[in-house]
PDB file of C-alpha atoms in Angstrom:
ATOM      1  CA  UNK A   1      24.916  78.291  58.644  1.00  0.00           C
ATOM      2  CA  UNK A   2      24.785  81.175  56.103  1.00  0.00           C
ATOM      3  CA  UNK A   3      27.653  80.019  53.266  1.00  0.00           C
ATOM      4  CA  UNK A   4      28.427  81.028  49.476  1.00  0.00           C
ATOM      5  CA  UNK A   5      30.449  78.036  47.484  1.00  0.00           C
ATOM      6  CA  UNK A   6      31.547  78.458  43.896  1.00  0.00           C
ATOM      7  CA  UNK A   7      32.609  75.593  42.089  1.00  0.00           C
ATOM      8  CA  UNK A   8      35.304  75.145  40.868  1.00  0.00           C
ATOM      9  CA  UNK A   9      37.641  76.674  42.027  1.00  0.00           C
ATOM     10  CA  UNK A  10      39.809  77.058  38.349  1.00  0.00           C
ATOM     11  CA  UNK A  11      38.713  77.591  34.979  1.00  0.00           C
ATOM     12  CA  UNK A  12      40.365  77.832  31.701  1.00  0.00           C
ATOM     13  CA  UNK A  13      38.832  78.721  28.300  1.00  0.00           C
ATOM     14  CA  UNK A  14      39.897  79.039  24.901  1.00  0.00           C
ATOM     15  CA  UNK A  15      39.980  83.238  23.620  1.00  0.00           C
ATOM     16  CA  UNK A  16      36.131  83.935  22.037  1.00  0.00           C
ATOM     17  CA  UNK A  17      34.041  80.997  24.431  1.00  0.00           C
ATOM     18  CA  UNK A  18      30.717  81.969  26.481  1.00  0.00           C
ATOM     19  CA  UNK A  19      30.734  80.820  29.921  1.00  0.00           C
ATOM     20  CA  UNK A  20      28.955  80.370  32.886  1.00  0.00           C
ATOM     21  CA  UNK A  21      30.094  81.016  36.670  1.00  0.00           C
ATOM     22  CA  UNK A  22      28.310  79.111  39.367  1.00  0.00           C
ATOM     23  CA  UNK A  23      27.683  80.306  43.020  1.00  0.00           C
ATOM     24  CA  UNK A  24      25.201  79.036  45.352  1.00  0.00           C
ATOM     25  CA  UNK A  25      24.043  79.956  48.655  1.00  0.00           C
ATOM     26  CA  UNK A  26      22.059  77.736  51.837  1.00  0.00           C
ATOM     27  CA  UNK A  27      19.779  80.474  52.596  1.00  0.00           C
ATOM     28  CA  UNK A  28      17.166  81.936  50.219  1.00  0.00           C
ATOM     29  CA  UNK A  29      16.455  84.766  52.261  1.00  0.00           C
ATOM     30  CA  UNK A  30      18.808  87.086  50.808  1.00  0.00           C
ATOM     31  CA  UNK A  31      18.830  90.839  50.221  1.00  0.00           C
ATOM     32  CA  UNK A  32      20.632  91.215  47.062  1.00  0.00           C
ATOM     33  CA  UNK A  33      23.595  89.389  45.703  1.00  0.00           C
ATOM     34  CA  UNK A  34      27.063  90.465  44.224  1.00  0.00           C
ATOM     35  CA  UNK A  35      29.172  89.711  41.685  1.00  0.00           C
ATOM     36  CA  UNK A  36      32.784  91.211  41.975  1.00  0.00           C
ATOM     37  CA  UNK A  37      36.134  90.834  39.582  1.00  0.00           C
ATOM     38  CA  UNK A  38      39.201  90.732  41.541  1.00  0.00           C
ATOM     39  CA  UNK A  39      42.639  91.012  39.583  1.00  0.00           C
ATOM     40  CA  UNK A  40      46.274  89.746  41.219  1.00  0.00           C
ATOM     41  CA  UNK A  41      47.331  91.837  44.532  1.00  0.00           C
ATOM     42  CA  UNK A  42      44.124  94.057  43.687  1.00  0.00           C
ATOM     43  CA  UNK A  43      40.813  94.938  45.113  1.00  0.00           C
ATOM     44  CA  UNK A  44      37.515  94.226  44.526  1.00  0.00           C
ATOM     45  CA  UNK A  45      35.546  95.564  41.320  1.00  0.00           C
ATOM     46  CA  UNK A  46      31.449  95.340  41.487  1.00  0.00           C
ATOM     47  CA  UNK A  47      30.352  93.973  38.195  1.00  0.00           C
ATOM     48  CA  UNK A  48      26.799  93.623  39.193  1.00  0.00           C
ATOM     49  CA  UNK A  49      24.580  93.417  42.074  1.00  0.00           C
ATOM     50  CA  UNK A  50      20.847  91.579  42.187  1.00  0.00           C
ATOM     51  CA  UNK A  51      18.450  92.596  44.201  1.00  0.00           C
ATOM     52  CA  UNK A  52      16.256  90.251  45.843  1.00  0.00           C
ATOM     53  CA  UNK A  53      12.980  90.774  43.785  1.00  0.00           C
ATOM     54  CA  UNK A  54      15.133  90.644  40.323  1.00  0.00           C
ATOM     55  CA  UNK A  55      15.890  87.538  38.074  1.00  0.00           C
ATOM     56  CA  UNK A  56      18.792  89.304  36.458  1.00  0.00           C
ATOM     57  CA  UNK A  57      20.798  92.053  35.305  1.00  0.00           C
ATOM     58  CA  UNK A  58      23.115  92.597  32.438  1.00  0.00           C
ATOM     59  CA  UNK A  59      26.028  95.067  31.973  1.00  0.00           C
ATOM     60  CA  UNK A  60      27.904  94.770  28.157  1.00  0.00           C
ATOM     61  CA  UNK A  61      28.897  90.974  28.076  1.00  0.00           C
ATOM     62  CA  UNK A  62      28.124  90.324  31.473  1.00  0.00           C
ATOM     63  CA  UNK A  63      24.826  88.567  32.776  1.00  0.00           C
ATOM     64  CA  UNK A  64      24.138  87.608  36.094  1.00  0.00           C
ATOM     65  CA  UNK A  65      21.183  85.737  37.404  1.00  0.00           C
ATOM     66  CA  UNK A  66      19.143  84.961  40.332  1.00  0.00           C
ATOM     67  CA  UNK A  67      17.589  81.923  41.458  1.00  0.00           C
ATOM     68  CA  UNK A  68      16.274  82.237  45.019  1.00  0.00           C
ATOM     69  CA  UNK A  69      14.506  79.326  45.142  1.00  0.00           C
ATOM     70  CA  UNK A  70      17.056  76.826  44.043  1.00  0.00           C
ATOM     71  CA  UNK A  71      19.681  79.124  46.011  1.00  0.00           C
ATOM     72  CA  UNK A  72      21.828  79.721  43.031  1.00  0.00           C
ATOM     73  CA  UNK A  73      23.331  82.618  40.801  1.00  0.00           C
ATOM     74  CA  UNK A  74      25.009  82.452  37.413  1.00  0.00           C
ATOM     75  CA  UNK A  75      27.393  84.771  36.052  1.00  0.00           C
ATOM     76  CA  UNK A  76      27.158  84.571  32.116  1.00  0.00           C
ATOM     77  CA  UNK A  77      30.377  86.147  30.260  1.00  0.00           C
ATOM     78  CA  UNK A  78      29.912  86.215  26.635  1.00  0.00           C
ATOM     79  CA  UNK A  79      32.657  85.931  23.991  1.00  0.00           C
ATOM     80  CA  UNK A  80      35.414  85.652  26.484  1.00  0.00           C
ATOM     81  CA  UNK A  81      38.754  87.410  26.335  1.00  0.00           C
ATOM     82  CA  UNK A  82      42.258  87.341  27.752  1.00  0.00           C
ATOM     83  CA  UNK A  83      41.307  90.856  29.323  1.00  0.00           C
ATOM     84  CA  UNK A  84      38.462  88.918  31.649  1.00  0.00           C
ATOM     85  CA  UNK A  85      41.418  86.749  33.281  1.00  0.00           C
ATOM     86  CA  UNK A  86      40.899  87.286  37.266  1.00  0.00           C
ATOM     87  CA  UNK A  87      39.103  85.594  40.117  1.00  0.00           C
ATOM     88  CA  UNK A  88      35.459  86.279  40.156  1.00  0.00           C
ATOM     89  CA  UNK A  89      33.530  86.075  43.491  1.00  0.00           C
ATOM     90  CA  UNK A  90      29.840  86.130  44.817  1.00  0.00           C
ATOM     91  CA  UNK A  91      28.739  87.846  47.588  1.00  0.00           C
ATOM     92  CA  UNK A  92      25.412  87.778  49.422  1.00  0.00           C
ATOM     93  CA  UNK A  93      23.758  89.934  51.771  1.00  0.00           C
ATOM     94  CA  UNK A  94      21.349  87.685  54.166  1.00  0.00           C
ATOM     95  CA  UNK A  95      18.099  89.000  55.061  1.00  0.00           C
ATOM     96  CA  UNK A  96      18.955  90.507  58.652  1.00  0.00           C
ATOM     97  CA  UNK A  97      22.519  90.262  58.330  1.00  0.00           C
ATOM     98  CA  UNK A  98      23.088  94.118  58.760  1.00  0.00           C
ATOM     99  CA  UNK A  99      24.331  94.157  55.188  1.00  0.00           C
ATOM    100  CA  UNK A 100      26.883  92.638  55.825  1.00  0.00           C
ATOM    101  CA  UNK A 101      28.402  90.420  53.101  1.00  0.00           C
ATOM    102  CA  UNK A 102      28.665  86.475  52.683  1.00  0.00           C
ATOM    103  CA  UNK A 103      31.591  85.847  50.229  1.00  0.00           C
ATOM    104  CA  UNK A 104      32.700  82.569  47.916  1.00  0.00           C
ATOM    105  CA  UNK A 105      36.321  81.513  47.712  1.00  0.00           C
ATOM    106  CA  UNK A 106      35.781  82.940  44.111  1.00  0.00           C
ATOM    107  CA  UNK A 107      36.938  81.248  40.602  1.00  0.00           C
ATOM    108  CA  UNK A 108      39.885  82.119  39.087  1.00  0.00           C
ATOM    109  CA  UNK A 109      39.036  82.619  35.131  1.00  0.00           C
ATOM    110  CA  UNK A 110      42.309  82.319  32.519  1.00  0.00           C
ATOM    111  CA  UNK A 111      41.649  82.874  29.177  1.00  0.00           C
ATOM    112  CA  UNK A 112      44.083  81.969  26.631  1.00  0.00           C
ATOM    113  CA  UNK A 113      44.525  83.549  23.598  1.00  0.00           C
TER     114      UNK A 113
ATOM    115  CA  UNK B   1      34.026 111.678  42.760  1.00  0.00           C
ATOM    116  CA  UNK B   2      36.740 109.350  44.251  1.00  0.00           C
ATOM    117  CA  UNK B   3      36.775 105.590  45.198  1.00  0.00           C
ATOM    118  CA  UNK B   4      36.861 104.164  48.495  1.00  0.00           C
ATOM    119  CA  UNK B   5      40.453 105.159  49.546  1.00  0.00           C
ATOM    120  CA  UNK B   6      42.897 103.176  51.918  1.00  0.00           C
ATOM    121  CA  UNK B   7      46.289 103.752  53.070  1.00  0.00           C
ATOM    122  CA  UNK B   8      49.191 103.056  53.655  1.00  0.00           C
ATOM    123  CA  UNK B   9      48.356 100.144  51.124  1.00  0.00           C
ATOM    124  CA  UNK B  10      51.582  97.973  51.785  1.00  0.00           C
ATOM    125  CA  UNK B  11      52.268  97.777  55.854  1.00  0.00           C
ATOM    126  CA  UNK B  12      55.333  96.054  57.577  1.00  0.00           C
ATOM    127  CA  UNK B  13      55.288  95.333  60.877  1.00  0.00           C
ATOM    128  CA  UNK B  14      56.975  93.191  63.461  1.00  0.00           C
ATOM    129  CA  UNK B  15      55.376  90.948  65.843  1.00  0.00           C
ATOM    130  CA  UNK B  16      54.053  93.060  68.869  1.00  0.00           C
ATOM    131  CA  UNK B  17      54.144  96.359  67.307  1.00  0.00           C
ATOM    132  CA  UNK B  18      50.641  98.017  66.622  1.00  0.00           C
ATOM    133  CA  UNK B  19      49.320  98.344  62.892  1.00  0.00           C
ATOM    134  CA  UNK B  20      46.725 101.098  62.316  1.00  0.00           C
ATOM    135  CA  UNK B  21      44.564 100.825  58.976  1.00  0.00           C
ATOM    136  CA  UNK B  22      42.711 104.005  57.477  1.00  0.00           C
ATOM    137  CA  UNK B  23      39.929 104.215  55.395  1.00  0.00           C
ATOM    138  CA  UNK B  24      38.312 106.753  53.208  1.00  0.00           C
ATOM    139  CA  UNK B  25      34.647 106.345  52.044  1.00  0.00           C
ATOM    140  CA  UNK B  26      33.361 107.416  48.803  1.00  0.00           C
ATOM    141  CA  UNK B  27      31.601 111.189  49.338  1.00  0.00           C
ATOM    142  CA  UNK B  28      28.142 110.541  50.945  1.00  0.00           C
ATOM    143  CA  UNK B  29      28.516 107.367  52.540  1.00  0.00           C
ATOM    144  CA  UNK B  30      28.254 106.890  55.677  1.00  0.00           C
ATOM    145  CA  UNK B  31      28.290 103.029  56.080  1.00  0.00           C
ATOM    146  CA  UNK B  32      31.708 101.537  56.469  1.00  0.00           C
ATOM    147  CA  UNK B  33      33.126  97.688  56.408  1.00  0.00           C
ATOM    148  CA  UNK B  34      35.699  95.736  57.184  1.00  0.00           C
ATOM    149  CA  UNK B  35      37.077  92.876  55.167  1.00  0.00           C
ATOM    150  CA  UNK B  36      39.988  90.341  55.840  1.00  0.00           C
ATOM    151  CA  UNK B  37      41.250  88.218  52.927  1.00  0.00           C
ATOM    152  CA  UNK B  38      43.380  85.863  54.479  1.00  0.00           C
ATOM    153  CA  UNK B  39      46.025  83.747  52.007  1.00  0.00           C
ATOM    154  CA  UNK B  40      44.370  81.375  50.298  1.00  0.00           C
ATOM    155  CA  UNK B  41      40.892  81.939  52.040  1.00  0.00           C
ATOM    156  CA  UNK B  42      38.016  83.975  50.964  1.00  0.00           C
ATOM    157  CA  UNK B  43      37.000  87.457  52.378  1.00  0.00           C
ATOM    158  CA  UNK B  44      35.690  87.434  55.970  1.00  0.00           C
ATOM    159  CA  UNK B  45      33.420  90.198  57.476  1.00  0.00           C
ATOM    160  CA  UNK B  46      35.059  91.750  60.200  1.00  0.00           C
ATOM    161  CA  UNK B  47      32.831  95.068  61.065  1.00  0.00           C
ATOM    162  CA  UNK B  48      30.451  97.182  59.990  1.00  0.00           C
ATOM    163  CA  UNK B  49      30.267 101.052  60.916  1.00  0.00           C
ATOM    164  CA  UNK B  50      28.117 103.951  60.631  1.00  0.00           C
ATOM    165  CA  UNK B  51      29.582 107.568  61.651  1.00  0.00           C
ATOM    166  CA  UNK B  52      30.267 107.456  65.412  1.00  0.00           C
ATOM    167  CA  UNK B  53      28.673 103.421  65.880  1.00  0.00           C
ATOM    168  CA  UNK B  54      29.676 100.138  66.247  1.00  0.00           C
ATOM    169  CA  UNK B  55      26.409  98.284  64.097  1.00  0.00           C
ATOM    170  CA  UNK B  56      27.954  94.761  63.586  1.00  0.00           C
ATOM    171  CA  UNK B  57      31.433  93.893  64.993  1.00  0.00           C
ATOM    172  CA  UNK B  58      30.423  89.633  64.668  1.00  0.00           C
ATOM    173  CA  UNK B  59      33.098  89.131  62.617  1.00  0.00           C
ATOM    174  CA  UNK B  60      35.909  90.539  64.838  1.00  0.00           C
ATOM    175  CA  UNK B  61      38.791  88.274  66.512  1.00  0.00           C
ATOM    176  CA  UNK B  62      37.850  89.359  70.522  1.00  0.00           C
ATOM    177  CA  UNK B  63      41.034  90.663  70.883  1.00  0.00           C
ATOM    178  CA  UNK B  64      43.857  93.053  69.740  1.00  0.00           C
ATOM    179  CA  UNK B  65      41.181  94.391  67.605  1.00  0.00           C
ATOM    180  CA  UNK B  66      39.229  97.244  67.238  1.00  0.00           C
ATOM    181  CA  UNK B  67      37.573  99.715  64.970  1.00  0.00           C
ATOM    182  CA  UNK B  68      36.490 103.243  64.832  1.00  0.00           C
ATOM    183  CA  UNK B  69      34.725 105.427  62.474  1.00  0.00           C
ATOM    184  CA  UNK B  70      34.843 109.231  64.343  1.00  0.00           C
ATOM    185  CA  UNK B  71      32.502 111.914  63.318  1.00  0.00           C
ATOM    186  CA  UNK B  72      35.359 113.954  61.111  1.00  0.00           C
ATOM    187  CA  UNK B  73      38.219 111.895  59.301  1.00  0.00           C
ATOM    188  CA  UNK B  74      38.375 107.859  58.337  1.00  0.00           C
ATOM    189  CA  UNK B  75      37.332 105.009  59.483  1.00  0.00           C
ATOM    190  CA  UNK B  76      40.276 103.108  61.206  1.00  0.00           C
ATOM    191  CA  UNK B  77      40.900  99.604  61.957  1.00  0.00           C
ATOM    192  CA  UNK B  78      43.546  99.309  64.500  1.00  0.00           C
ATOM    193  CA  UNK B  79      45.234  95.664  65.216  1.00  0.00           C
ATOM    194  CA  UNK B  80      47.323  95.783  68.560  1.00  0.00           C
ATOM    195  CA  UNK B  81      50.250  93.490  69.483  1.00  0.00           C
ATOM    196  CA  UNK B  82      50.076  92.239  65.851  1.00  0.00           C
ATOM    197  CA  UNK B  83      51.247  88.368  65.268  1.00  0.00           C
ATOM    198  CA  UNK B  84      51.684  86.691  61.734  1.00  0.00           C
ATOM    199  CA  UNK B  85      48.466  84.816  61.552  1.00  0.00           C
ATOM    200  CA  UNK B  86      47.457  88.705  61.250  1.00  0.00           C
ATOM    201  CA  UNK B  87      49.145  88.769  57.847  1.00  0.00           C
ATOM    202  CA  UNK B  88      46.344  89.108  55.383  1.00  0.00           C
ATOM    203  CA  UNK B  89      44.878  91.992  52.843  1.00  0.00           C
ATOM    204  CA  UNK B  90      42.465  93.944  54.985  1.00  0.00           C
ATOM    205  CA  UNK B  91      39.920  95.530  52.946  1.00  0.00           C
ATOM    206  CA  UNK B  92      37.315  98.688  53.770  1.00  0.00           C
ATOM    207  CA  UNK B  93      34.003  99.069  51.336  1.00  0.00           C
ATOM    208  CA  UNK B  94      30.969 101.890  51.537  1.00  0.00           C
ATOM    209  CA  UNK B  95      27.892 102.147  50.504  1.00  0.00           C
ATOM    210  CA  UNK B  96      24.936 104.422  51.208  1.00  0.00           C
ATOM    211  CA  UNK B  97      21.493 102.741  52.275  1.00  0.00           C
ATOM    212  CA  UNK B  98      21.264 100.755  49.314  1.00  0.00           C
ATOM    213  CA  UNK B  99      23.871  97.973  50.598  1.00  0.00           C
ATOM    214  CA  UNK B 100      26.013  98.644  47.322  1.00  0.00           C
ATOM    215  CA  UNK B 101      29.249  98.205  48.515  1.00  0.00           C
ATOM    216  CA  UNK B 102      31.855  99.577  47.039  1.00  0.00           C
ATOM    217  CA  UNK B 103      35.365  98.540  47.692  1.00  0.00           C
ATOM    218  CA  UNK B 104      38.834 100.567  48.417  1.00  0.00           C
ATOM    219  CA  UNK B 105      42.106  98.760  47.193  1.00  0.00           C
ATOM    220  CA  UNK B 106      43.424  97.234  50.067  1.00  0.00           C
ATOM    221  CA  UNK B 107      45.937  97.206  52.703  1.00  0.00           C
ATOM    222  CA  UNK B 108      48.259  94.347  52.801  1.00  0.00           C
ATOM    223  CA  UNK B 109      49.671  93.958  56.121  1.00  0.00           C
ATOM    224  CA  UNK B 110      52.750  91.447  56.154  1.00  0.00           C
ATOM    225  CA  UNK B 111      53.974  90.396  60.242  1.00  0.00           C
ATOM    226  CA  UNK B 112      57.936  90.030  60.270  1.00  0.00           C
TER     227      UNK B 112
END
């Protein structure tokens, strides 16, 4: 079965602290993966996609890499602030899946000030 | 160039009455999903359009439900007889051949 966990579920940093967001995936034969910011009652912003044949991409204090073979992705955030407080999910597209996307439960980030 | 739009983006409905969901794509795409965020759950693929086809309805309940996306206007996901286990934030995303998807804000349906 085709699944995307992120663990844990809750995390809570201190204003000004890199971290790292963890999603993994069963399958490695993926098309690309997603990483989307989703704020309280809101929809879905895309922060960064992978494609397959990439290791990672950055975007301002955002990093995101890509492990196929260990089935894994990584979501660096540097110098945290109270702005990046929201849940974070993964998405995957599977290889023959019709693009369709695989989504985590998603980690809610609070920073505190 | 506008986002992926959805309305209404708040829907009330009582049990048995029909909700109808519209969606927008962003200008040039012609690739359409369905999402359901259910409380407390993760988004669920529901179906995935092109203009005038059905590509990958998999993730659609095999009844009450169905979606369209017609040659002129939105896409629209159309939930008959609703019930409240249908409560849940139904979203659409588009993307072009690239698989980008990009996502509209919502529609939170609430069953009375």
């Amino acid at each position: 079965k085709q699944e995307v966990t992120q663990i844990p579920a809750a995390l809570s940093v201190p204003e000004g602290e890199n971290l790292v967001l963890n999603c993994s995936f069963t399958d490695s034969a993926i098309y690309n993966l997603q990483w989307f910011r989703q704020d309280p009652g809101k929809g879905l912003t895309s922060l960064l996609l992978i494609q397959s044949s990439q290791r990672e991409q950055t975007s301002g204090r955002l990093n995101a890499s890509l492990d196929k073979s260990s089935g894994r992705s990584t979501l660096y955030i540097a110098a945290s602030q109270p702005g990046d407080s929201a849940t974070y999910l993964c998405a995957v597209t599977y290889s023959g899946a019709n693009s369709k996307l695989t989504f985590g439960k998603g980690i809610t980030l609070s920073v505190r000030p | 160039n506008a986002g992926v739009m959805q309305n209404p983006r708040h829907l009330v409905r009582r049990r048995g009455q029909e909700a109808r969901l519209r969606c927008s794509p962003m200008k040039g795409h012609s690739h359409v999903y369905w999402y359901r965020q259910l409380p407390e759950e993760g988004l669920k693929f529901m179906v995935y359009l092109q203009k005038e086809n059905i590509i990958d309805e998999s993730g659609m309940p095999k009844e009450r439900f169905s979606a369209e996306f017609p040659k002129e206007g939105p896409s629209i996901l159309r939930i008959q007889q609703v019930v409240r286990g249908d409560s849940a934030a139904y979203f659409c995303a588009s993307s072009t051949e690239s698989y980008e998807q990009y996502f509209g804000p919502g529609t939170r349906l609430t069953v009375t």
